[in-house]
């Protein structure tokens, strides 16, 4: 089954998405998400200028060989741009395989290991009261697991505080938004937020929290310890994971479960974290870590160390990625939880999909392949708009991790 054409579709139905569409000689096509928030066109160029010409004439059924061909063949291995491009090809080929065998992707991955996929959404507010209300709204919408972020007294803005209920979108058109940070203010405040949430909502709902790479290891250890009474489902990205060994220190001090991986692109970025059991959840996503083929390797390594998956699923990961993720989540043995933020109505119209959300859980649906399509005519009505993720400075002006 020869690949006869492939094209890169860039559109902005509320936010930018890069989608690869791979066409085969018998008319079956597959889709893959290639969106890298704030650097979308770099992946689009990597695909259309360098990868698409290599795909024409290849056998679409040879997923593993194509993965190795693009990875080893590039010589310049790994990195977010390369791995997002390979991920898009990989997902598109899995989609084609599913469609050509008339089976939903999860059936090709070993079948369902569970009946449904547990997801969590982001509740946020400018202060504690607003965050309490947002968590209540999510509970009402059926969510059993909720990430809570709140503005911090004394700081003009904080990571993770959304725009209206149920939508969270950090990227902004034309120039990066500026935000300010104080680890001291954050560390003093954050236990009061979770004390209040537990008091309000009791022990049952899973509560999650994202530190977004902002603390030093010893600060992260202190926060993890201070949150222990509120038994979080996880504390995410407490310190940058570039230096995987830093998590040894955090781990020595706290039993708060840790989740890392949304910026990891390959198994080598999280190998120490997994093999030393320094984390509890690995958050690598289909789109940013080499597709289904490579994500399986990461999850399989994680399984033997009792690390579970908790894939990134913010709104900058397109419905094509969400669909693929849900098939993966349903089938992989060591699944933990899936992040899920609702896309806008415009995005959902561009990407009609079979997956469904109900009562805090999701299912990828039974359509062959990934079960997500693209309406190209509609997509063409939303041209690309340059947008950037925020930058973050400490109160004295020093650049910090966002
Ligand atoms: O900042 O997806 O856990 N979720 C997150 C996200 C990321 C964005 C980056 O593009 O941290 O909101
Ligand atoms: Co995060």
mmCIF file of C-alpha atoms and ligand atoms in Angstrom:
data_model
loop_
_atom_site.group_PDB
_atom_site.id
_atom_site.type_symbol
_atom_site.label_atom_id
_atom_site.label_comp_id
_atom_site.label_asym_id
_atom_site.label_seq_id
_atom_site.Cartn_x
_atom_site.Cartn_y
_atom_site.Cartn_z
ATOM 1 C CA UNK A 1 0.000 0.000 0.000
ATOM 2 C CA UNK A 2 2.047 2.889 -1.363
ATOM 3 C CA UNK A 3 1.960 6.417 0.004
ATOM 4 C CA UNK A 4 1.140 8.662 -2.967
ATOM 5 C CA UNK A 5 0.966 12.048 -1.289
ATOM 6 C CA UNK A 6 1.153 13.819 2.053
ATOM 7 C CA UNK A 7 0.287 17.361 2.992
ATOM 8 C CA UNK A 8 0.667 19.625 5.959
ATOM 9 C CA UNK A 9 -2.446 21.548 6.982
ATOM 10 C CA UNK A 10 -1.903 24.564 9.233
ATOM 11 C CA UNK A 11 -5.018 26.205 10.651
ATOM 12 C CA UNK A 12 -6.094 28.436 13.533
ATOM 13 C CA UNK A 13 -9.674 27.707 14.639
ATOM 14 C CA UNK A 14 -9.113 29.634 17.891
ATOM 15 C CA UNK A 15 -5.521 28.426 18.198
ATOM 16 C CA UNK A 16 -2.904 27.065 15.804
ATOM 17 C CA UNK A 17 -2.806 23.415 14.808
ATOM 18 C CA UNK A 18 -0.487 21.571 12.423
ATOM 19 C CA UNK A 19 -1.939 18.388 10.916
ATOM 20 C CA UNK A 20 -0.289 15.898 8.588
ATOM 21 C CA UNK A 21 -2.513 14.047 6.107
ATOM 22 C CA UNK A 22 -0.959 10.996 4.434
ATOM 23 C CA UNK A 23 -2.674 9.598 1.315
ATOM 24 C CA UNK A 24 -2.282 6.040 -0.041
ATOM 25 C CA UNK A 25 -2.756 4.587 -3.511
ATOM 26 C CA UNK A 26 -6.038 2.908 -2.602
ATOM 27 C CA UNK A 27 -7.592 6.109 -1.303
ATOM 28 C CA UNK A 28 -7.217 5.451 2.444
ATOM 29 C CA UNK A 29 -5.705 8.407 4.281
ATOM 30 C CA UNK A 30 -4.404 8.933 7.790
ATOM 31 C CA UNK A 31 -3.992 11.959 10.072
ATOM 32 C CA UNK A 32 -1.330 12.904 12.592
ATOM 33 C CA UNK A 33 -1.022 15.915 14.907
ATOM 34 C CA UNK A 34 2.244 17.892 14.619
ATOM 35 C CA UNK A 35 1.397 20.925 16.771
ATOM 36 C CA UNK A 36 4.258 22.430 18.810
ATOM 37 C CA UNK A 37 2.806 25.384 20.672
ATOM 38 C CA UNK A 38 4.494 28.675 19.724
ATOM 39 C CA UNK A 39 6.859 27.017 17.205
ATOM 40 C CA UNK A 40 4.274 25.496 14.833
ATOM 41 C CA UNK A 41 5.824 26.487 11.521
ATOM 42 C CA UNK A 42 9.171 24.894 12.344
ATOM 43 C CA UNK A 43 7.481 21.479 12.462
ATOM 44 C CA UNK A 44 5.366 22.291 9.389
ATOM 45 C CA UNK A 45 8.560 23.071 7.457
ATOM 46 C CA UNK A 46 10.395 20.008 8.824
ATOM 47 C CA UNK A 47 7.523 17.919 7.484
ATOM 48 C CA UNK A 48 6.800 19.554 4.142
ATOM 49 C CA UNK A 49 10.381 20.463 3.210
ATOM 50 C CA UNK A 50 12.165 17.355 4.468
ATOM 51 C CA UNK A 51 9.881 14.462 5.431
ATOM 52 C CA UNK A 52 7.030 14.458 2.908
ATOM 53 C CA UNK A 53 9.378 13.899 -0.083
ATOM 54 C CA UNK A 54 10.743 10.808 1.723
ATOM 55 C CA UNK A 55 7.274 9.356 2.277
ATOM 56 C CA UNK A 56 6.135 9.252 -1.326
ATOM 57 C CA UNK A 57 6.383 5.697 -2.660
ATOM 58 C CA UNK A 58 6.939 4.090 0.769
ATOM 59 C CA UNK A 59 4.739 1.232 1.980
ATOM 60 C CA UNK A 60 2.274 2.754 4.460
ATOM 61 C CA UNK A 61 2.010 -0.579 6.294
ATOM 62 C CA UNK A 62 5.640 -0.449 7.473
ATOM 63 C CA UNK A 63 5.128 1.725 10.568
ATOM 64 C CA UNK A 64 8.108 0.532 12.599
ATOM 65 C CA UNK A 65 10.505 0.730 9.662
ATOM 66 C CA UNK A 66 9.306 4.219 8.742
ATOM 67 C CA UNK A 67 9.783 5.364 12.334
ATOM 68 C CA UNK A 68 13.358 4.068 12.414
ATOM 69 C CA UNK A 69 14.014 5.455 8.932
ATOM 70 C CA UNK A 70 12.980 8.970 9.950
ATOM 71 C CA UNK A 71 14.678 8.821 13.363
ATOM 72 C CA UNK A 72 17.991 7.254 12.433
ATOM 73 C CA UNK A 73 17.938 8.674 8.928
ATOM 74 C CA UNK A 74 17.835 12.279 10.169
ATOM 75 C CA UNK A 75 21.199 11.765 11.918
ATOM 76 C CA UNK A 76 20.184 14.743 14.167
ATOM 77 C CA UNK A 77 18.144 12.662 16.537
ATOM 78 C CA UNK A 78 15.547 13.735 19.106
ATOM 79 C CA UNK A 79 14.388 17.263 19.977
ATOM 80 C CA UNK A 80 10.821 18.608 19.969
ATOM 81 C CA UNK A 81 10.690 19.604 16.295
ATOM 82 C CA UNK A 82 12.030 16.306 14.955
ATOM 83 C CA UNK A 83 10.005 14.165 17.345
ATOM 84 C CA UNK A 84 6.738 16.042 16.693
ATOM 85 C CA UNK A 85 7.250 15.587 12.955
ATOM 86 C CA UNK A 86 7.984 11.864 13.336
ATOM 87 C CA UNK A 87 4.983 11.595 15.684
ATOM 88 C CA UNK A 88 2.673 13.003 13.014
ATOM 89 C CA UNK A 89 3.857 10.488 10.410
ATOM 90 C CA UNK A 90 3.613 7.642 12.922
ATOM 91 C CA UNK A 91 0.067 8.527 14.035
ATOM 92 C CA UNK A 92 -1.044 8.921 10.415
ATOM 93 C CA UNK A 93 0.309 5.464 9.562
ATOM 94 C CA UNK A 94 -1.439 3.880 12.565
ATOM 95 C CA UNK A 95 -4.631 5.643 11.452
ATOM 96 C CA UNK A 96 -4.215 4.175 7.966
ATOM 97 C CA UNK A 97 -3.557 0.703 9.346
ATOM 98 C CA UNK A 98 -6.693 0.864 11.455
ATOM 99 C CA UNK A 99 -8.811 2.066 8.567
ATOM 100 C CA UNK A 100 -7.427 -0.517 6.163
ATOM 101 C CA UNK A 101 -8.039 -3.359 8.649
ATOM 102 C CA UNK A 102 -11.380 -1.855 9.646
ATOM 103 C CA UNK A 103 -10.417 -1.738 13.347
ATOM 104 C CA UNK A 104 -10.222 1.058 15.900
ATOM 105 C CA UNK A 105 -6.606 1.801 16.820
ATOM 106 C CA UNK A 106 -6.896 0.422 20.360
ATOM 107 C CA UNK A 107 -7.676 -3.026 18.937
ATOM 108 C CA UNK A 108 -4.345 -2.970 17.080
ATOM 109 C CA UNK A 109 -2.550 -2.031 20.305
ATOM 110 C CA UNK A 110 -3.658 -5.164 22.119
ATOM 111 C CA UNK A 111 -7.293 -4.339 22.756
ATOM 112 C CA UNK A 112 -8.905 -2.614 25.723
ATOM 113 C CA UNK A 113 -7.198 -3.049 29.103
ATOM 114 C CA UNK A 114 -10.058 -1.125 30.751
ATOM 115 C CA UNK A 115 -13.556 -0.008 29.937
ATOM 116 C CA UNK A 116 -13.037 3.747 30.127
ATOM 117 C CA UNK A 117 -10.300 6.372 30.382
ATOM 118 C CA UNK A 118 -10.171 8.574 33.508
ATOM 119 C CA UNK A 119 -9.460 12.210 32.625
ATOM 120 C CA UNK A 120 -8.759 15.401 34.538
ATOM 121 C CA UNK A 121 -9.502 19.002 33.665
ATOM 122 C CA UNK A 122 -8.069 22.358 34.793
ATOM 123 C CA UNK A 123 -9.970 24.418 37.349
ATOM 124 C CA UNK A 124 -8.515 27.816 38.082
ATOM 125 C CA UNK A 125 -9.323 31.183 39.578
ATOM 126 C CA UNK A 126 -7.728 34.513 40.359
ATOM 127 C CA UNK A 127 -7.925 33.666 44.077
ATOM 128 C CA UNK A 128 -8.963 30.868 46.443
ATOM 129 C CA UNK A 129 -12.698 31.647 46.313
ATOM 130 C CA UNK A 130 -12.768 31.681 42.530
ATOM 131 C CA UNK A 131 -10.769 28.445 42.424
ATOM 132 C CA UNK A 132 -13.218 26.784 44.837
ATOM 133 C CA UNK A 133 -16.050 27.818 42.518
ATOM 134 C CA UNK A 134 -14.189 26.512 39.472
ATOM 135 C CA UNK A 135 -13.549 23.126 41.122
ATOM 136 C CA UNK A 136 -17.260 22.956 41.998
ATOM 137 C CA UNK A 137 -18.122 23.648 38.357
ATOM 138 C CA UNK A 138 -15.864 20.846 37.182
ATOM 139 C CA UNK A 139 -17.379 18.474 39.700
ATOM 140 C CA UNK A 140 -20.816 19.429 38.448
ATOM 141 C CA UNK A 141 -19.659 18.723 34.893
ATOM 142 C CA UNK A 142 -18.812 15.191 36.039
ATOM 143 C CA UNK A 143 -15.040 15.375 36.485
ATOM 144 C CA UNK A 144 -13.677 12.958 39.108
ATOM 145 C CA UNK A 145 -10.161 14.386 38.836
ATOM 146 C CA UNK A 146 -9.462 18.109 38.811
ATOM 147 C CA UNK A 147 -6.277 20.119 38.538
ATOM 148 C CA UNK A 148 -6.450 23.259 40.686
ATOM 149 C CA UNK A 149 -4.405 26.409 40.046
ATOM 150 C CA UNK A 150 -4.933 29.793 41.657
ATOM 151 C CA UNK A 151 -3.630 33.320 41.458
ATOM 152 C CA UNK A 152 -1.162 34.083 44.252
ATOM 153 C CA UNK A 153 -1.667 37.053 46.574
ATOM 154 C CA UNK A 154 0.886 39.746 45.714
ATOM 155 C CA UNK A 155 1.573 38.523 42.181
ATOM 156 C CA UNK A 156 -0.076 40.218 39.199
ATOM 157 C CA UNK A 157 -0.585 36.984 37.263
ATOM 158 C CA UNK A 158 -0.002 33.280 37.642
ATOM 159 C CA UNK A 159 0.473 30.312 35.424
ATOM 160 C CA UNK A 160 -2.577 28.201 34.839
ATOM 161 C CA UNK A 161 -5.332 30.711 35.499
ATOM 162 C CA UNK A 162 -7.771 30.278 32.619
ATOM 163 C CA UNK A 163 -9.913 32.483 30.443
ATOM 164 C CA UNK A 164 -13.490 31.791 31.397
ATOM 165 C CA UNK A 165 -14.696 28.483 32.726
ATOM 166 C CA UNK A 166 -13.592 25.299 30.957
ATOM 167 C CA UNK A 167 -11.070 27.007 28.653
ATOM 168 C CA UNK A 168 -7.412 27.514 29.307
ATOM 169 C CA UNK A 169 -5.198 29.077 26.692
ATOM 170 C CA UNK A 170 -1.795 30.491 27.618
ATOM 171 C CA UNK A 171 -0.521 31.451 24.132
ATOM 172 C CA UNK A 172 -1.132 34.958 22.817
ATOM 173 C CA UNK A 173 -1.065 36.506 19.365
ATOM 174 C CA UNK A 174 1.994 38.409 18.138
ATOM 175 C CA UNK A 175 4.087 38.748 21.295
ATOM 176 C CA UNK A 176 4.696 36.626 24.393
ATOM 177 C CA UNK A 177 2.655 37.697 27.427
ATOM 178 C CA UNK A 178 4.852 38.678 30.397
ATOM 179 C CA UNK A 179 4.301 37.166 33.805
ATOM 180 C CA UNK A 180 5.936 37.636 37.216
ATOM 181 C CA UNK A 181 6.935 35.041 39.762
ATOM 182 C CA UNK A 182 7.933 34.682 43.388
ATOM 183 C CA UNK A 183 8.711 31.199 44.683
ATOM 184 C CA UNK A 184 8.482 32.574 48.231
ATOM 185 C CA UNK A 185 4.943 33.923 47.745
ATOM 186 C CA UNK A 186 3.910 30.697 46.009
ATOM 187 C CA UNK A 187 5.305 28.385 48.685
ATOM 188 C CA UNK A 188 3.603 30.297 51.471
ATOM 189 C CA UNK A 189 0.277 30.316 49.691
ATOM 190 C CA UNK A 190 -0.167 26.929 48.043
ATOM 191 C CA UNK A 191 -0.920 24.763 51.149
ATOM 192 C CA UNK A 192 -3.767 27.137 52.087
ATOM 193 C CA UNK A 193 -5.386 26.537 48.695
ATOM 194 C CA UNK A 194 -5.390 22.755 49.074
ATOM 195 C CA UNK A 195 -6.395 22.881 52.741
ATOM 196 C CA UNK A 196 -9.433 24.838 51.646
ATOM 197 C CA UNK A 197 -10.220 22.539 48.714
ATOM 198 C CA UNK A 198 -10.143 19.421 50.899
ATOM 199 C CA UNK A 199 -12.298 21.144 53.508
ATOM 200 C CA UNK A 200 -14.794 22.108 50.837
ATOM 201 C CA UNK A 201 -14.865 18.937 48.708
ATOM 202 C CA UNK A 202 -13.840 16.186 51.136
ATOM 203 C CA UNK A 203 -11.409 13.340 50.533
ATOM 204 C CA UNK A 204 -12.943 11.922 47.376
ATOM 205 C CA UNK A 205 -12.156 14.020 44.288
ATOM 206 C CA UNK A 206 -8.706 13.528 42.844
ATOM 207 C CA UNK A 207 -6.898 16.852 43.102
ATOM 208 C CA UNK A 208 -3.872 17.614 40.940
ATOM 209 C CA UNK A 209 -1.523 20.567 40.805
ATOM 210 C CA UNK A 210 1.022 21.825 38.265
ATOM 211 C CA UNK A 211 4.111 23.700 39.504
ATOM 212 C CA UNK A 212 5.214 24.268 35.889
ATOM 213 C CA UNK A 213 8.971 23.800 36.350
ATOM 214 C CA UNK A 214 9.364 26.779 38.718
ATOM 215 C CA UNK A 215 11.002 25.576 41.938
ATOM 216 C CA UNK A 216 14.436 24.364 42.938
ATOM 217 C CA UNK A 217 14.578 20.744 44.143
ATOM 218 C CA UNK A 218 14.684 21.677 47.839
ATOM 219 C CA UNK A 219 11.804 24.142 47.405
ATOM 220 C CA UNK A 220 9.853 21.439 45.599
ATOM 221 C CA UNK A 221 10.574 19.044 48.462
ATOM 222 C CA UNK A 222 9.139 21.585 50.915
ATOM 223 C CA UNK A 223 5.995 22.081 48.830
ATOM 224 C CA UNK A 224 5.514 18.335 48.362
ATOM 225 C CA UNK A 225 5.781 17.851 52.122
ATOM 226 C CA UNK A 226 3.433 20.723 52.896
ATOM 227 C CA UNK A 227 0.807 19.235 50.553
ATOM 228 C CA UNK A 228 0.966 15.708 52.004
ATOM 229 C CA UNK A 229 -2.059 16.168 54.314
ATOM 230 C CA UNK A 230 -4.221 16.953 51.250
ATOM 231 C CA UNK A 231 -3.139 13.763 49.411
ATOM 232 C CA UNK A 232 -2.808 15.104 45.890
ATOM 233 C CA UNK A 233 -3.173 12.737 42.946
ATOM 234 C CA UNK A 234 0.046 14.353 41.767
ATOM 235 C CA UNK A 235 2.309 17.370 41.868
ATOM 236 C CA UNK A 236 3.425 18.090 38.312
ATOM 237 C CA UNK A 237 6.766 19.407 37.041
ATOM 238 C CA UNK A 238 7.986 20.657 40.447
ATOM 239 C CA UNK A 239 11.450 21.464 39.048
ATOM 240 C CA UNK A 240 12.807 21.451 35.493
ATOM 241 C CA UNK A 241 13.527 17.847 34.488
ATOM 242 C CA UNK A 242 16.452 18.686 32.209
ATOM 243 C CA UNK A 243 18.525 17.416 35.100
ATOM 244 C CA UNK A 244 16.713 14.202 35.905
ATOM 245 C CA UNK A 245 18.907 13.550 38.964
ATOM 246 C CA UNK A 246 17.320 16.559 40.739
ATOM 247 C CA UNK A 247 14.305 14.443 41.471
ATOM 248 C CA UNK A 248 16.355 12.253 43.821
ATOM 249 C CA UNK A 249 16.367 15.072 46.332
ATOM 250 C CA UNK A 250 12.625 15.746 46.040
ATOM 251 C CA UNK A 251 11.882 12.049 46.338
ATOM 252 C CA UNK A 252 13.889 11.682 49.551
ATOM 253 C CA UNK A 253 11.655 14.220 51.263
ATOM 254 C CA UNK A 254 8.060 13.734 50.194
ATOM 255 C CA UNK A 255 5.399 11.121 49.526
ATOM 256 C CA UNK A 256 3.374 13.474 47.302
ATOM 257 C CA UNK A 257 3.220 11.636 43.950
ATOM 258 C CA UNK A 258 5.162 13.287 41.123
ATOM 259 C CA UNK A 259 4.342 13.660 37.429
ATOM 260 C CA UNK A 260 6.770 14.794 34.730
ATOM 261 C CA UNK A 261 7.123 14.623 30.978
ATOM 262 C CA UNK A 262 5.068 17.085 28.937
ATOM 263 C CA UNK A 263 8.300 18.592 27.549
ATOM 264 C CA UNK A 264 10.121 15.262 27.149
ATOM 265 C CA UNK A 265 10.519 14.139 23.555
ATOM 266 C CA UNK A 266 12.126 10.762 23.902
ATOM 267 C CA UNK A 267 12.715 7.842 26.213
ATOM 268 C CA UNK A 268 16.192 9.226 26.893
ATOM 269 C CA UNK A 269 14.664 12.370 28.439
ATOM 270 C CA UNK A 270 12.918 10.356 31.132
ATOM 271 C CA UNK A 271 15.017 7.226 31.465
ATOM 272 C CA UNK A 272 16.584 8.130 34.846
ATOM 273 C CA UNK A 273 13.267 9.418 36.188
ATOM 274 C CA UNK A 274 11.662 6.079 35.375
ATOM 275 C CA UNK A 275 14.442 3.633 36.164
ATOM 276 C CA UNK A 276 15.225 5.176 39.544
ATOM 277 C CA UNK A 277 11.501 5.378 40.307
ATOM 278 C CA UNK A 278 11.820 9.135 40.843
ATOM 279 C CA UNK A 279 8.338 9.828 39.475
ATOM 280 C CA UNK A 280 4.925 8.167 39.608
ATOM 281 C CA UNK A 281 3.440 9.348 36.311
ATOM 282 C CA UNK A 282 5.075 9.901 32.944
ATOM 283 C CA UNK A 283 3.332 12.648 30.946
ATOM 284 C CA UNK A 284 4.836 12.236 27.478
ATOM 285 C CA UNK A 285 2.251 12.801 24.739
ATOM 286 C CA UNK A 286 1.700 11.128 21.365
ATOM 287 C CA UNK A 287 2.491 14.349 19.476
ATOM 288 C CA UNK A 288 5.639 15.452 21.307
ATOM 289 C CA UNK A 289 7.350 12.142 21.851
ATOM 290 C CA UNK A 290 7.507 10.330 18.560
ATOM 291 C CA UNK A 291 3.975 9.058 18.124
ATOM 292 C CA UNK A 292 2.284 5.856 19.236
ATOM 293 C CA UNK A 293 5.371 3.797 18.361
ATOM 294 C CA UNK A 294 7.740 5.652 20.684
ATOM 295 C CA UNK A 295 5.182 6.359 23.414
ATOM 296 C CA UNK A 296 4.643 2.615 23.695
ATOM 297 C CA UNK A 297 8.359 2.145 24.364
ATOM 298 C CA UNK A 298 8.285 4.773 27.101
ATOM 299 C CA UNK A 299 5.164 3.246 28.669
ATOM 300 C CA UNK A 300 6.586 -0.273 28.464
ATOM 301 C CA UNK A 301 9.777 0.829 30.219
ATOM 302 C CA UNK A 302 7.684 2.655 32.822
ATOM 303 C CA UNK A 303 5.517 -0.405 33.448
ATOM 304 C CA UNK A 304 8.325 -2.478 34.926
ATOM 305 C CA UNK A 305 9.158 0.358 37.355
ATOM 306 C CA UNK A 306 5.513 0.827 38.395
ATOM 307 C CA UNK A 307 5.349 4.253 36.796
ATOM 308 C CA UNK A 308 1.984 4.941 35.175
ATOM 309 C CA UNK A 309 1.063 7.156 32.246
ATOM 310 C CA UNK A 310 -0.599 10.563 32.575
ATOM 311 C CA UNK A 311 -0.323 12.040 29.101
ATOM 312 C CA UNK A 312 -0.331 15.757 28.471
ATOM 313 C CA UNK A 313 -3.619 16.812 26.876
ATOM 314 C CA UNK A 314 -3.960 20.587 27.039
ATOM 315 C CA UNK A 315 -5.833 22.405 24.253
ATOM 316 C CA UNK A 316 -2.666 22.933 22.194
ATOM 317 C CA UNK A 317 -2.667 19.188 21.491
ATOM 318 C CA UNK A 318 -5.163 18.834 18.640
ATOM 319 C CA UNK A 319 -8.223 16.563 18.590
ATOM 320 C CA UNK A 320 -6.162 14.237 16.349
ATOM 321 C CA UNK A 321 -3.679 13.819 19.214
ATOM 322 C CA UNK A 322 -6.480 13.486 21.773
ATOM 323 C CA UNK A 323 -8.070 10.694 19.730
ATOM 324 C CA UNK A 324 -4.767 8.836 19.401
ATOM 325 C CA UNK A 325 -4.042 9.337 23.112
ATOM 326 C CA UNK A 326 -7.388 7.832 24.118
ATOM 327 C CA UNK A 327 -6.765 4.671 22.075
ATOM 328 C CA UNK A 328 -3.373 4.420 23.726
ATOM 329 C CA UNK A 329 -4.824 5.032 27.203
ATOM 330 C CA UNK A 330 -7.527 2.434 26.745
ATOM 331 C CA UNK A 331 -5.048 -0.239 25.713
ATOM 332 C CA UNK A 332 -1.804 0.294 27.656
ATOM 333 C CA UNK A 333 -1.644 -1.697 30.908
ATOM 334 C CA UNK A 334 0.013 0.970 33.075
ATOM 335 C CA UNK A 335 -2.360 3.818 32.254
ATOM 336 C CA UNK A 336 -2.903 6.295 35.099
ATOM 337 C CA UNK A 337 -4.908 9.288 33.936
ATOM 338 C CA UNK A 338 -5.311 11.476 30.836
ATOM 339 C CA UNK A 339 -5.324 15.275 30.836
ATOM 340 C CA UNK A 340 -8.300 16.576 28.873
ATOM 341 C CA UNK A 341 -9.221 20.173 28.205
ATOM 342 C CA UNK A 342 -12.198 20.873 25.982
ATOM 343 C CA UNK A 343 -11.407 22.375 22.606
ATOM 344 C CA UNK A 344 -13.411 25.334 21.345
ATOM 345 C CA UNK A 345 -16.510 24.745 19.177
ATOM 346 C CA UNK A 346 -14.545 26.094 16.174
ATOM 347 C CA UNK A 347 -11.799 23.515 16.731
ATOM 348 C CA UNK A 348 -14.298 20.683 17.175
ATOM 349 C CA UNK A 349 -16.012 21.663 13.912
ATOM 350 C CA UNK A 350 -12.701 21.517 12.017
ATOM 351 C CA UNK A 351 -11.863 18.134 13.589
ATOM 352 C CA UNK A 352 -15.021 15.948 13.768
ATOM 353 C CA UNK A 353 -14.270 13.084 16.137
ATOM 354 C CA UNK A 354 -15.597 9.820 17.548
ATOM 355 C CA UNK A 355 -14.246 10.209 21.087
ATOM 356 C CA UNK A 356 -16.620 11.185 23.844
ATOM 357 C CA UNK A 357 -16.586 12.624 27.339
ATOM 358 C CA UNK A 358 -19.191 11.686 29.916
ATOM 359 C CA UNK A 359 -19.173 11.699 33.740
ATOM 360 C CA UNK A 360 -15.440 12.426 33.969
ATOM 361 C CA UNK A 361 -14.370 9.563 31.752
ATOM 362 C CA UNK A 362 -13.691 9.210 28.044
ATOM 363 C CA UNK A 363 -13.705 6.610 25.300
ATOM 364 C CA UNK A 364 -12.039 6.827 21.862
ATOM 365 C CA UNK A 365 -15.072 5.389 20.042
ATOM 366 C CA UNK A 366 -15.257 2.472 17.609
ATOM 367 C CA UNK A 367 -14.447 4.166 14.306
ATOM 368 C CA UNK A 368 -11.618 2.482 12.371
ATOM 369 C CA UNK A 369 -8.195 4.047 12.974
ATOM 370 C CA UNK A 370 -7.962 7.053 15.295
ATOM 371 C CA UNK A 371 -11.527 8.176 14.636
ATOM 372 C CA UNK A 372 -10.758 11.855 14.065
ATOM 373 C CA UNK A 373 -11.146 13.620 10.705
ATOM 374 C CA UNK A 374 -10.341 17.084 9.364
ATOM 375 C CA UNK A 375 -12.686 19.346 7.437
ATOM 376 C CA UNK A 376 -10.147 20.948 5.124
ATOM 377 C CA UNK A 377 -12.514 23.507 3.638
ATOM 378 C CA UNK A 378 -13.391 24.771 7.076
ATOM 379 C CA UNK A 379 -9.742 24.634 8.194
ATOM 380 C CA UNK A 380 -8.821 26.897 5.263
ATOM 381 C CA UNK A 381 -11.070 29.607 6.704
ATOM 382 C CA UNK A 382 -8.781 29.890 9.744
ATOM 383 C CA UNK A 383 -5.285 30.849 8.555
ATOM 384 C CA UNK A 384 -2.248 30.579 10.837
ATOM 385 C CA UNK A 385 -1.709 33.427 13.306
ATOM 386 C CA UNK A 386 1.646 33.841 14.975
ATOM 387 C CA UNK A 387 1.333 33.243 18.723
ATOM 388 C CA UNK A 388 3.721 32.786 21.634
ATOM 389 C CA UNK A 389 3.647 31.144 25.034
ATOM 390 C CA UNK A 390 4.268 33.548 27.929
ATOM 391 C CA UNK A 391 7.652 34.433 29.355
ATOM 392 C CA UNK A 392 8.135 34.662 33.089
ATOM 393 C CA UNK A 393 10.381 36.855 35.263
ATOM 394 C CA UNK A 394 11.080 36.955 38.973
ATOM 395 C CA UNK A 395 10.036 40.101 40.805
ATOM 396 C CA UNK A 396 13.531 41.606 40.311
ATOM 397 C CA UNK A 397 13.324 41.037 36.552
ATOM 398 C CA UNK A 398 15.405 37.867 36.282
ATOM 399 C CA UNK A 399 14.186 35.500 33.564
ATOM 400 C CA UNK A 400 12.614 32.369 35.047
ATOM 401 C CA UNK A 401 10.959 29.231 33.704
ATOM 402 C CA UNK A 402 7.402 29.855 32.601
HETATM 403 O O1 LIG B 1 1.692 24.781 29.606
HETATM 404 O O2 LIG B 1 0.223 22.875 27.003
HETATM 405 O O3 LIG B 1 -0.208 20.551 32.150
HETATM 406 N N1 LIG B 1 -0.395 21.290 31.257
HETATM 407 C C1 LIG B 1 0.417 22.291 30.935
HETATM 408 C C2 LIG B 1 0.048 23.028 29.686
HETATM 409 C C3 LIG B 1 1.250 23.628 28.976
HETATM 410 C C4 LIG B 1 0.876 23.960 27.568
HETATM 411 C C5 LIG B 1 2.116 24.334 26.771
HETATM 412 O O4 LIG B 1 1.818 24.424 25.430
HETATM 413 O O5 LIG B 1 1.374 22.546 31.619
HETATM 414 O O6 LIG B 1 -0.949 23.952 29.932
HETATM 415 CO CO1 LIG B 2 1.883 20.907 32.886
#
